[in-house]
Short mmCIF file of C-alpha atoms and ligand atoms in Angstrom, two decimals:
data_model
loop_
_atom_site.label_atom_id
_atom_site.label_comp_id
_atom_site.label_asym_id
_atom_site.label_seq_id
_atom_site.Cartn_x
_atom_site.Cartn_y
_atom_site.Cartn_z
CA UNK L 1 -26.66 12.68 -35.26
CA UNK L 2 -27.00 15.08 -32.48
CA UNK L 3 -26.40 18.68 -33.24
CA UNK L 4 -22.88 20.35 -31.66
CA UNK L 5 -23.74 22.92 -28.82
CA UNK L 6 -22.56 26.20 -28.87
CA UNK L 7 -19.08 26.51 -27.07
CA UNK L 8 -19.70 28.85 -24.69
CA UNK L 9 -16.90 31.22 -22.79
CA UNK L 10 -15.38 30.74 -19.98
CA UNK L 11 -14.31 33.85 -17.46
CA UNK L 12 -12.33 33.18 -14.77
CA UNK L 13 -12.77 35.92 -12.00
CA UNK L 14 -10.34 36.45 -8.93
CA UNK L 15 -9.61 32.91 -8.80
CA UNK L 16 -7.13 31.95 -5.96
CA UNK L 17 -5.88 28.49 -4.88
CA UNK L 18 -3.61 27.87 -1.79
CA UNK L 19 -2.70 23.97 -1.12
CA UNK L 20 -2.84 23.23 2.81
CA UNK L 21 -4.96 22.31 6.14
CA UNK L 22 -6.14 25.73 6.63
CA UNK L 23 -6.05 27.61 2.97
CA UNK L 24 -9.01 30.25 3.51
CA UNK L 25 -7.22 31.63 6.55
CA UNK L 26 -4.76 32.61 4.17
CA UNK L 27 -6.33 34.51 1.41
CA UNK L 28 -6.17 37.56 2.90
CA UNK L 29 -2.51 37.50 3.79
CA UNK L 30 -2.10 36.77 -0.11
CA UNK L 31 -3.79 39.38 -1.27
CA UNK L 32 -2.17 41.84 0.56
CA UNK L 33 1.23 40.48 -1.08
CA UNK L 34 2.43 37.68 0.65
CA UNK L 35 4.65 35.92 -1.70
CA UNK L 36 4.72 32.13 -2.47
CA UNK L 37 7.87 31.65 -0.77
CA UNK L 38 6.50 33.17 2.57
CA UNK L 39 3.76 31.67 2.30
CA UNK L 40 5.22 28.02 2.51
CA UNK L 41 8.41 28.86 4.15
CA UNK L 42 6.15 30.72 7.39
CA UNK L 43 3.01 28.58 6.96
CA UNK L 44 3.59 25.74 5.07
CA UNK L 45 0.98 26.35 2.48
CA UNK L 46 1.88 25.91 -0.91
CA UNK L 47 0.21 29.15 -2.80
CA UNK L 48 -1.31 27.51 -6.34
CA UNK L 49 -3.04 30.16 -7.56
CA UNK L 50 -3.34 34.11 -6.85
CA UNK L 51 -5.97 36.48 -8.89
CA UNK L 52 -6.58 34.93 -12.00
CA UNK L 53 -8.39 36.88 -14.06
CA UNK L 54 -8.98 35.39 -17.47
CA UNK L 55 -11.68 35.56 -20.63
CA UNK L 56 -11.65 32.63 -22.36
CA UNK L 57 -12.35 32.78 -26.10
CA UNK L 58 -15.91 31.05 -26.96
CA UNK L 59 -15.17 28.61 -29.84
CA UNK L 60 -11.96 29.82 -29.60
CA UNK L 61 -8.40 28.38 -28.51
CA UNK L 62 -7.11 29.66 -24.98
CA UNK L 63 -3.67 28.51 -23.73
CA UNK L 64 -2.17 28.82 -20.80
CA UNK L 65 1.58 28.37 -20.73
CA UNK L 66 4.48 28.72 -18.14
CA UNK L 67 7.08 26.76 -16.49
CA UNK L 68 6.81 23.67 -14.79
CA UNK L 69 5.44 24.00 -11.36
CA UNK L 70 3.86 27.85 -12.48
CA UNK L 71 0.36 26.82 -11.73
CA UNK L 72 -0.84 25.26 -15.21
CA UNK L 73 -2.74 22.37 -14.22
CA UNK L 74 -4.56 23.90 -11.23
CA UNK L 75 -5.87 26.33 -13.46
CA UNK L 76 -7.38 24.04 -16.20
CA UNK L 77 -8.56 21.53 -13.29
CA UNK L 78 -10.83 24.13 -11.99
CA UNK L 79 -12.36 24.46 -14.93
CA UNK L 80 -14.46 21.11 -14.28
CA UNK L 81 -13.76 21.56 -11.24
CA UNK L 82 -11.58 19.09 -9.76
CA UNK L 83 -9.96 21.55 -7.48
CA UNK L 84 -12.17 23.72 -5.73
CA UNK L 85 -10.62 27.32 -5.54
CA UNK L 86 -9.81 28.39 -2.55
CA UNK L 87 -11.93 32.13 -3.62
CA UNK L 88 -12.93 33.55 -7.04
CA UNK L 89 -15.40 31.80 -9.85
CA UNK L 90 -15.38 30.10 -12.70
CA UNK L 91 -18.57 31.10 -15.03
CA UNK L 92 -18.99 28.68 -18.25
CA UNK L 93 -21.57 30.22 -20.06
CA UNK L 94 -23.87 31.90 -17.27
CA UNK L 95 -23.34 28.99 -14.83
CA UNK L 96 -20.78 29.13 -11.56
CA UNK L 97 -19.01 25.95 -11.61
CA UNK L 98 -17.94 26.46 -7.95
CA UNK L 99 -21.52 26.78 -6.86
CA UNK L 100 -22.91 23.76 -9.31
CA UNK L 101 -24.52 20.93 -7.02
CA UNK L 102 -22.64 17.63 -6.74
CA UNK L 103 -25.83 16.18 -9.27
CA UNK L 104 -25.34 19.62 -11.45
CA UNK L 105 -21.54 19.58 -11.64
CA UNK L 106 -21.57 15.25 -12.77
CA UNK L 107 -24.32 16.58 -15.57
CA UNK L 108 -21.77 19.13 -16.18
CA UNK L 109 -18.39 17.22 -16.01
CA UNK L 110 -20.49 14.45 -18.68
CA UNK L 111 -22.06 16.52 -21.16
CA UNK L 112 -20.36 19.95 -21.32
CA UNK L 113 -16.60 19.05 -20.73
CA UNK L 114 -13.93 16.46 -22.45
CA UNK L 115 -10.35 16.01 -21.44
CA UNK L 116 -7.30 15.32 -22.99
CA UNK L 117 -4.07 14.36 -21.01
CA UNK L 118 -0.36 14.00 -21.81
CA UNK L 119 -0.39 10.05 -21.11
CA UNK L 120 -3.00 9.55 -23.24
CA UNK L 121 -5.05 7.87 -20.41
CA UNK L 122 -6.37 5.56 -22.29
CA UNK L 123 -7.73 2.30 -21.63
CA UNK L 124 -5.75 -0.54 -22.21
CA UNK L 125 -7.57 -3.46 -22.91
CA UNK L 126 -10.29 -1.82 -24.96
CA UNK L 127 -9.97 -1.39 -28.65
CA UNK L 128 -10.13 2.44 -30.38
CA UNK L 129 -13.54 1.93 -31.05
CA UNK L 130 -13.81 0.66 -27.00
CA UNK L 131 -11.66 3.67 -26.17
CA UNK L 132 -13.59 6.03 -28.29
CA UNK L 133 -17.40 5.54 -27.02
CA UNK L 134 -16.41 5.24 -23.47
CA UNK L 135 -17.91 9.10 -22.39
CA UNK L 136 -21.36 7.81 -24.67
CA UNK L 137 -21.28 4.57 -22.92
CA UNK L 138 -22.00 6.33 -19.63
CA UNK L 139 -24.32 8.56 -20.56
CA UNK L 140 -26.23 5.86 -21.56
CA UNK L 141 -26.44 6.19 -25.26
CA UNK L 142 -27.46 3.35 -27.48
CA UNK L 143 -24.52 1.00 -28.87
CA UNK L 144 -25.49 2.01 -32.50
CA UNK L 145 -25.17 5.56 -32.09
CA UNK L 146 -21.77 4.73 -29.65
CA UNK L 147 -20.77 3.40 -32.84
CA UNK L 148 -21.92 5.73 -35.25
CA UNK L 149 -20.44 8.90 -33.64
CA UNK L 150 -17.28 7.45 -32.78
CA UNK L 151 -16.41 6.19 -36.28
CA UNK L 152 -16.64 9.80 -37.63
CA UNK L 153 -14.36 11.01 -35.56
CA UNK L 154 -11.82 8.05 -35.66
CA UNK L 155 -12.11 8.66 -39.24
CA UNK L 156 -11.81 12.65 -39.04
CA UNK L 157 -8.51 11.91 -36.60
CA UNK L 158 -6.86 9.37 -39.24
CA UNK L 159 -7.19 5.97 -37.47
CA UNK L 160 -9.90 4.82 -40.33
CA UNK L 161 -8.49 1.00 -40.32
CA UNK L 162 -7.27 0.71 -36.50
CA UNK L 163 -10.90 0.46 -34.99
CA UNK L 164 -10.15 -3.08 -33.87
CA UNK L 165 -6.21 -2.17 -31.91
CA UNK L 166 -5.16 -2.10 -28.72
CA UNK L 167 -3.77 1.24 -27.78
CA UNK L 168 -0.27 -0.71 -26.88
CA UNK L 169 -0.10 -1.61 -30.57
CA UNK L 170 -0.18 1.97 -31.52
CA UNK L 171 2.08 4.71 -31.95
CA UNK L 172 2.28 7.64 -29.54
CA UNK L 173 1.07 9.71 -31.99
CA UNK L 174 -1.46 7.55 -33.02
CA UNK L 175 -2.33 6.80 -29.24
CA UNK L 176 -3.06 10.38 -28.68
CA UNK L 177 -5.50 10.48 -31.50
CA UNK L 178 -7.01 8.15 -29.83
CA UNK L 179 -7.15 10.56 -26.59
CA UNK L 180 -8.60 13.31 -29.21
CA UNK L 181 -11.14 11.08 -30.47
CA UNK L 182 -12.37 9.98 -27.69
CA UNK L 183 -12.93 13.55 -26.26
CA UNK L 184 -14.67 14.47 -29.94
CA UNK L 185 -17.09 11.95 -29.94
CA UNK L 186 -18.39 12.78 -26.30
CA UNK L 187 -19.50 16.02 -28.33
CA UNK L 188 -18.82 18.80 -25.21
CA UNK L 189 -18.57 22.21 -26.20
CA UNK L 190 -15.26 22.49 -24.16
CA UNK L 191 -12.26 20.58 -24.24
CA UNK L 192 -9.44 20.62 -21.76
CA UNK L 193 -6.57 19.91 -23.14
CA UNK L 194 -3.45 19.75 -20.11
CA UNK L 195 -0.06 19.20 -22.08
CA UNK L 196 -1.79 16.96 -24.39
CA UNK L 197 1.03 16.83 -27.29
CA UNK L 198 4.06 17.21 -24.77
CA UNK L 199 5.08 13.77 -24.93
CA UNK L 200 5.07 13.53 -28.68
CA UNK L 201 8.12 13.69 -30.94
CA UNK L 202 8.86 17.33 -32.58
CA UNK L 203 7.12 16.05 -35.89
CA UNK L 204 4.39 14.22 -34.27
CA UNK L 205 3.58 16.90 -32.12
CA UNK L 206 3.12 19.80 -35.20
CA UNK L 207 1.26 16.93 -36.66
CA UNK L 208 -1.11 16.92 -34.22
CA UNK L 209 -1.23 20.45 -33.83
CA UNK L 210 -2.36 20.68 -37.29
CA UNK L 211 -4.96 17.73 -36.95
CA UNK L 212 -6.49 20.20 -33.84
CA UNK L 213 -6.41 23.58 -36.39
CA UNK L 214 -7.95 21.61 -39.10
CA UNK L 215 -10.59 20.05 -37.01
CA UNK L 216 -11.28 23.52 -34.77
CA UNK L 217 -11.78 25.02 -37.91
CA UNK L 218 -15.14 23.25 -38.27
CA UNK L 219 -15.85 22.22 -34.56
CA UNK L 220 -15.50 25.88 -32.90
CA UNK L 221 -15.50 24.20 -29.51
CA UNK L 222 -13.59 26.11 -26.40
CA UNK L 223 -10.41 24.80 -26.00
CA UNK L 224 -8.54 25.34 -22.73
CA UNK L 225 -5.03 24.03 -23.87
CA UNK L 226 -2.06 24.25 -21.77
CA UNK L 227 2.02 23.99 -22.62
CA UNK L 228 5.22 24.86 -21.49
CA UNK L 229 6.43 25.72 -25.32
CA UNK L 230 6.64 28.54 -26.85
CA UNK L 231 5.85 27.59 -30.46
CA UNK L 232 3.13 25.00 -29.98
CA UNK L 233 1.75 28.30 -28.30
CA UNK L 234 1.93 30.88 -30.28
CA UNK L 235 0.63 28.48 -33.05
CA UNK L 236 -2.60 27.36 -31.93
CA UNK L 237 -3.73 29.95 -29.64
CA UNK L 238 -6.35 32.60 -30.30
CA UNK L 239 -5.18 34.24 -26.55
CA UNK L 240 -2.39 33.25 -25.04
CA UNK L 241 -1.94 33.69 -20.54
CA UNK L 242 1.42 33.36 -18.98
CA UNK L 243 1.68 31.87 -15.74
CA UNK L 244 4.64 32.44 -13.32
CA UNK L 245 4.84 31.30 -9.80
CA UNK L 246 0.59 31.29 -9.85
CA UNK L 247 0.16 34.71 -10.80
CA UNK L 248 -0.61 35.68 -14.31
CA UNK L 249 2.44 37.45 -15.72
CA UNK L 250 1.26 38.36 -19.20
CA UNK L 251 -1.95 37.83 -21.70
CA UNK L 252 -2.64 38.73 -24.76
CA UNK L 253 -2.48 37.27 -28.77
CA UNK L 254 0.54 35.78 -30.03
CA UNK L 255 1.69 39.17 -31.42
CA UNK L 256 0.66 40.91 -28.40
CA UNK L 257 3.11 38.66 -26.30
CA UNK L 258 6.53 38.66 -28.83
CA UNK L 259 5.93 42.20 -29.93
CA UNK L 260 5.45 43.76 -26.21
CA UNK L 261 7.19 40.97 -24.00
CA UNK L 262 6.11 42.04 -20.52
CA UNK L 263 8.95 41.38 -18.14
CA UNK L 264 12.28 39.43 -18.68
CA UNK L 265 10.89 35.96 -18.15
CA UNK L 266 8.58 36.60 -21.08
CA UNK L 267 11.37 37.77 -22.87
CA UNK L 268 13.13 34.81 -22.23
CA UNK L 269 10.32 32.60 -23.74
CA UNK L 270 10.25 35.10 -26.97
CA UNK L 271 13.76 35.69 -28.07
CA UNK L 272 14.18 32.35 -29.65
CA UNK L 273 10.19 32.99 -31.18
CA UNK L 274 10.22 32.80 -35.16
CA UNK L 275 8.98 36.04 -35.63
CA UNK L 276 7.93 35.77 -39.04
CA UNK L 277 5.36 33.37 -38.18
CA UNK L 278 3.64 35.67 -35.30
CA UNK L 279 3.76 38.64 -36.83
CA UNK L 280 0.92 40.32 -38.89
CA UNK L 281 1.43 42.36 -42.16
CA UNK L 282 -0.27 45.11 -40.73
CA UNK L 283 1.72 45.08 -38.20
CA UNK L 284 4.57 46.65 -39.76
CA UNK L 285 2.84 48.15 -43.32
CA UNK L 286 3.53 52.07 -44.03
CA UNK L 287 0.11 54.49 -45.14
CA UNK L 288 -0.11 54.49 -48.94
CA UNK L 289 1.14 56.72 -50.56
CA UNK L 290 -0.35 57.85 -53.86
CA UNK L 291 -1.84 54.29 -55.95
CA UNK L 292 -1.30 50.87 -54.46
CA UNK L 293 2.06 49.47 -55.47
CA UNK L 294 2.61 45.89 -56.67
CA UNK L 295 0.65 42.66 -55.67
CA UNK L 296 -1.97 42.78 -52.73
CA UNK L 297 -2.05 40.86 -49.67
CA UNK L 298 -4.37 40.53 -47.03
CA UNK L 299 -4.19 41.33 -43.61
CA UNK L 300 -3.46 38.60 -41.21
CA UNK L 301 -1.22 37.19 -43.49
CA UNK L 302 2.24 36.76 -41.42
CA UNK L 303 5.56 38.21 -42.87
CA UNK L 304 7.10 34.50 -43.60
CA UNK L 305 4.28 34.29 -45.93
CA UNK L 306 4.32 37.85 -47.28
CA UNK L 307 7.89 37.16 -47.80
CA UNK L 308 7.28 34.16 -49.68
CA UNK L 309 5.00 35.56 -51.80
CA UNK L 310 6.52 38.70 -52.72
CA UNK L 311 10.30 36.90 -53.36
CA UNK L 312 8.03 34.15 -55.42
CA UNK L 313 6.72 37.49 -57.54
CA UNK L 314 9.95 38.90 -57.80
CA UNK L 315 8.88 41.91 -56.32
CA UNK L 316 10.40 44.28 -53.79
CA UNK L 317 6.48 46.49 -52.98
CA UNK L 318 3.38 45.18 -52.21
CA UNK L 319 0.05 46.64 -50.70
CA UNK L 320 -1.95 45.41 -48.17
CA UNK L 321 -5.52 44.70 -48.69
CA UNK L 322 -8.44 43.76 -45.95
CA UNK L 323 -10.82 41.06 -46.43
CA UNK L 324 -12.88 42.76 -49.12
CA UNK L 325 -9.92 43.72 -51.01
CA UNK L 326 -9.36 47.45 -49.99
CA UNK L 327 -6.20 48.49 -49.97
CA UNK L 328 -4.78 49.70 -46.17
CA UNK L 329 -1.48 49.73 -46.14
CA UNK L 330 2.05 49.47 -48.05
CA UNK L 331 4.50 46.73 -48.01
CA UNK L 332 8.35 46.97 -48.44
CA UNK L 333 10.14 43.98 -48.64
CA UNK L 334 13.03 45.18 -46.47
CA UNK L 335 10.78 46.50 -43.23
CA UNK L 336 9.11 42.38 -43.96
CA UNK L 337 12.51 41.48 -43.30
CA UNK L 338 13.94 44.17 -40.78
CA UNK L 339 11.41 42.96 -38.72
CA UNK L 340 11.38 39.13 -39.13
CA UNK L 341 14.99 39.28 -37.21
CA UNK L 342 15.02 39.23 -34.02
CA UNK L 343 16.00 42.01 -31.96
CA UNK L 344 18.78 40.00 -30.20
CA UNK L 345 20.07 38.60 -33.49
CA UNK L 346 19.79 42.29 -34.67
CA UNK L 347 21.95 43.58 -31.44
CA UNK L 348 24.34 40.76 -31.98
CA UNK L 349 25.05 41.01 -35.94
CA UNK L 350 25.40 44.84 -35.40
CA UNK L 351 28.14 44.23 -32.30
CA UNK L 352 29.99 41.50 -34.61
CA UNK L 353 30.47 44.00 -37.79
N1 ATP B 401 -2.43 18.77 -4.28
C1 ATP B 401 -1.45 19.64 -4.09
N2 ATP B 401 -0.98 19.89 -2.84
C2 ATP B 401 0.00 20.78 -2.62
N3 ATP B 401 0.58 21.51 -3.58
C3 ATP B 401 0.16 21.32 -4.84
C4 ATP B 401 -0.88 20.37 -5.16
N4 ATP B 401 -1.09 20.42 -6.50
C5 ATP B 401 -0.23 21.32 -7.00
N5 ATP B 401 0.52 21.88 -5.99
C6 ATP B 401 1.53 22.94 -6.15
O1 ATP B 401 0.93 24.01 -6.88
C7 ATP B 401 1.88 24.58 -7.78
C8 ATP B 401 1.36 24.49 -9.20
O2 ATP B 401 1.33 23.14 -9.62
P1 ATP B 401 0.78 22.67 -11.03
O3 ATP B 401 0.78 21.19 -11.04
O4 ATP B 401 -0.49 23.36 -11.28
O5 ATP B 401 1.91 23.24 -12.00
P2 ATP B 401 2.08 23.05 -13.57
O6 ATP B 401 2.29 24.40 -14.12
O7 ATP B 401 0.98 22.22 -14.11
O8 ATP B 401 3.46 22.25 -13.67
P3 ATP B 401 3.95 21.12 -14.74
O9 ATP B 401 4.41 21.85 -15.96
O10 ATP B 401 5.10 20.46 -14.04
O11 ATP B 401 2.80 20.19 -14.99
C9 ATP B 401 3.18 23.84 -7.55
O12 ATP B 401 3.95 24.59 -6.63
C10 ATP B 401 2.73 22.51 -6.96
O13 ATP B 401 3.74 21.97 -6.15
MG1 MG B 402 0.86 20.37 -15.10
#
């Protein structure tokens, strides 16, 4: 068995894309503020991309959301480089991708990166297996170890069983575990994941979303994973960026994003948010005051859980606690709730009494 690399970060610097016959003769124009809309309306250039600036988590889970059209897709496919940016770099680790040789960037591309898409992509008259050892099949590796290191991860996935189907005899679902498969047993440190679960049913889809947290949890690769919602978002992100019209709008954590919303657009996206699940105990606990009160809880617990917990117990106080057990904080059952509505509901059930 080979032995996982280390994910390494990714930091995307003053990255700029503009779609066209002439795009560098544009740049300039851009930065000095010319808006999309000139841009193509004056010059017929389509403007992609404009000063993306973005640290991407190491081992960690990075998505990039926004509407359709806002730029998503450019962004993760300069990651490996299948755009090249018009300016700006993209360091993985301590290497350029935009300045990789075409020998350097295959190496790259093979050993370094995996993608998953939204249709799956898979191929259709290979098996799972087939599907599965496809990256190790042209790198060369021996059928035996194809084998080997594709079974653990059809296992790890839940297709244990379907080895031998054709993808059109599976699910979606199941199809798209497939897709994750396939990218695990190529072993990169990164993996690019553009809409990957947006064409599953609601169920499905948190399905596989947990299937990703459970297997992150022990894989720790860099994930580059784009959507357009909200909650798939906010749930499996470590950062979260916000993409509008090319430009980033907002980044942050989860919390960062529903507690300070930016501008409107972003507030759009967060009024409908569950805040219970975003939101951090500490967020929201008082000093303590005199001895802790009631049960503990530890910080990063979110207030639907502390709210579970605490109505389980029966009991209105709580205390916070970090990861050793200190206590930090105090927790009232009504701020848990105060601040688990949101503060449009709020607005409206005080205008209806
Ligand atoms: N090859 C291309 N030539 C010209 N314009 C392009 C090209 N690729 C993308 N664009 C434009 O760049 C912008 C961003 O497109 P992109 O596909 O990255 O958006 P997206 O956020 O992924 O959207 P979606 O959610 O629909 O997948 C759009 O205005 C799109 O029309
Ligand atoms: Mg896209």
């Amino acid at each position: 068995m080979v032995d996982s690399k280390t994910s390494p970060g990714i930091s995307v610097r003053n990255l700029y894309k503009i779609f066209g016959k002439n795009p560098e003769q544009y740049v300039d124009m851009v930065k000095e503020g010319m808006t999309k809309t000139e841009l193509n309306e004056q010059y017929g250039h389509v403007l992609g991309l404009k000063d993306i600036n973005i640290e991407m988590p190491a081992g960690g889970i990075q998505v990039v959301m926004g509407l359709s059209g806002s730029g998503k897709s450019t962004l993760i496919r300069h990651i490996n480089r299948l755009i090249d940016p018009t300016a700006g770099e993209v360091i993985v680790g301590d290497a350029d991708v935009c300045k990789m040789s075409a020998g350097q960037l295959r190496e790259f591309r093979r050993h370094e990166t995996a993608m998953v898409f939204q249709k799956f992509a898979l191929l259709p008259h290979r098996t799972v297996l087939d599907n599965a050892v496809y990256g190790l099949e042209v790198q060369g590796v021996s059928r035996a170890e194809q084998i080997e290191r594709a079974q653990r991860w059809i296992d790890r996935v839940g297709l244990t069983g379907f080895e031998r189907s054709y993808p059109n005899q599976l699910s979606g679902g199941m199809q798209q575990r497939v897709g994750l498969a396939r990218a695990l047993t190529n072993d990169a440190p990164i993996l690019l994941m553009d809409e990957a679960f947006s064409a599953l049913d609601p169920l499905i889809r948190m399905d596989m979303q947990s299937v990703l947290l459970d297997l992150q949890k022990e894989i720790r690769k860099t994930v580059v994973f784009i959507t357009h919602d909200l909650d798939e978002a906010l749930r499996l992100g470590d950062k979260i960026a916000i993409l509008r019209d090319g430009e980033i709008v907002q980044q942050g954590t989860g919390q960062d994003i529903v507690l300070n919303p930016a501008d409107d657009y972003i507030s759009n996206f967060v009024k409908e948010v569950n805040r219970g699940r975003v939101i951090l105990v500490e967020t929201i606990m008082k000093p303590l005051s005199g001895d802790p009160e009631g049960m503990g809880i530890v910080t990063g617990t979110t207030l639907e859980e502390a709210a579970k917990t605490m109505t389980d117990a029966n009991t209105a106080m709580a205390h916070v606690t970090d990861a050793g057990g200190k206590p930090v904080g105090s927790l009232d059952i009504h701020d848990v709730i105060a601040a688990m509505v949101t503060p449009v509901a709020h607005e409206e059930a005080i205008a209806a009494e």
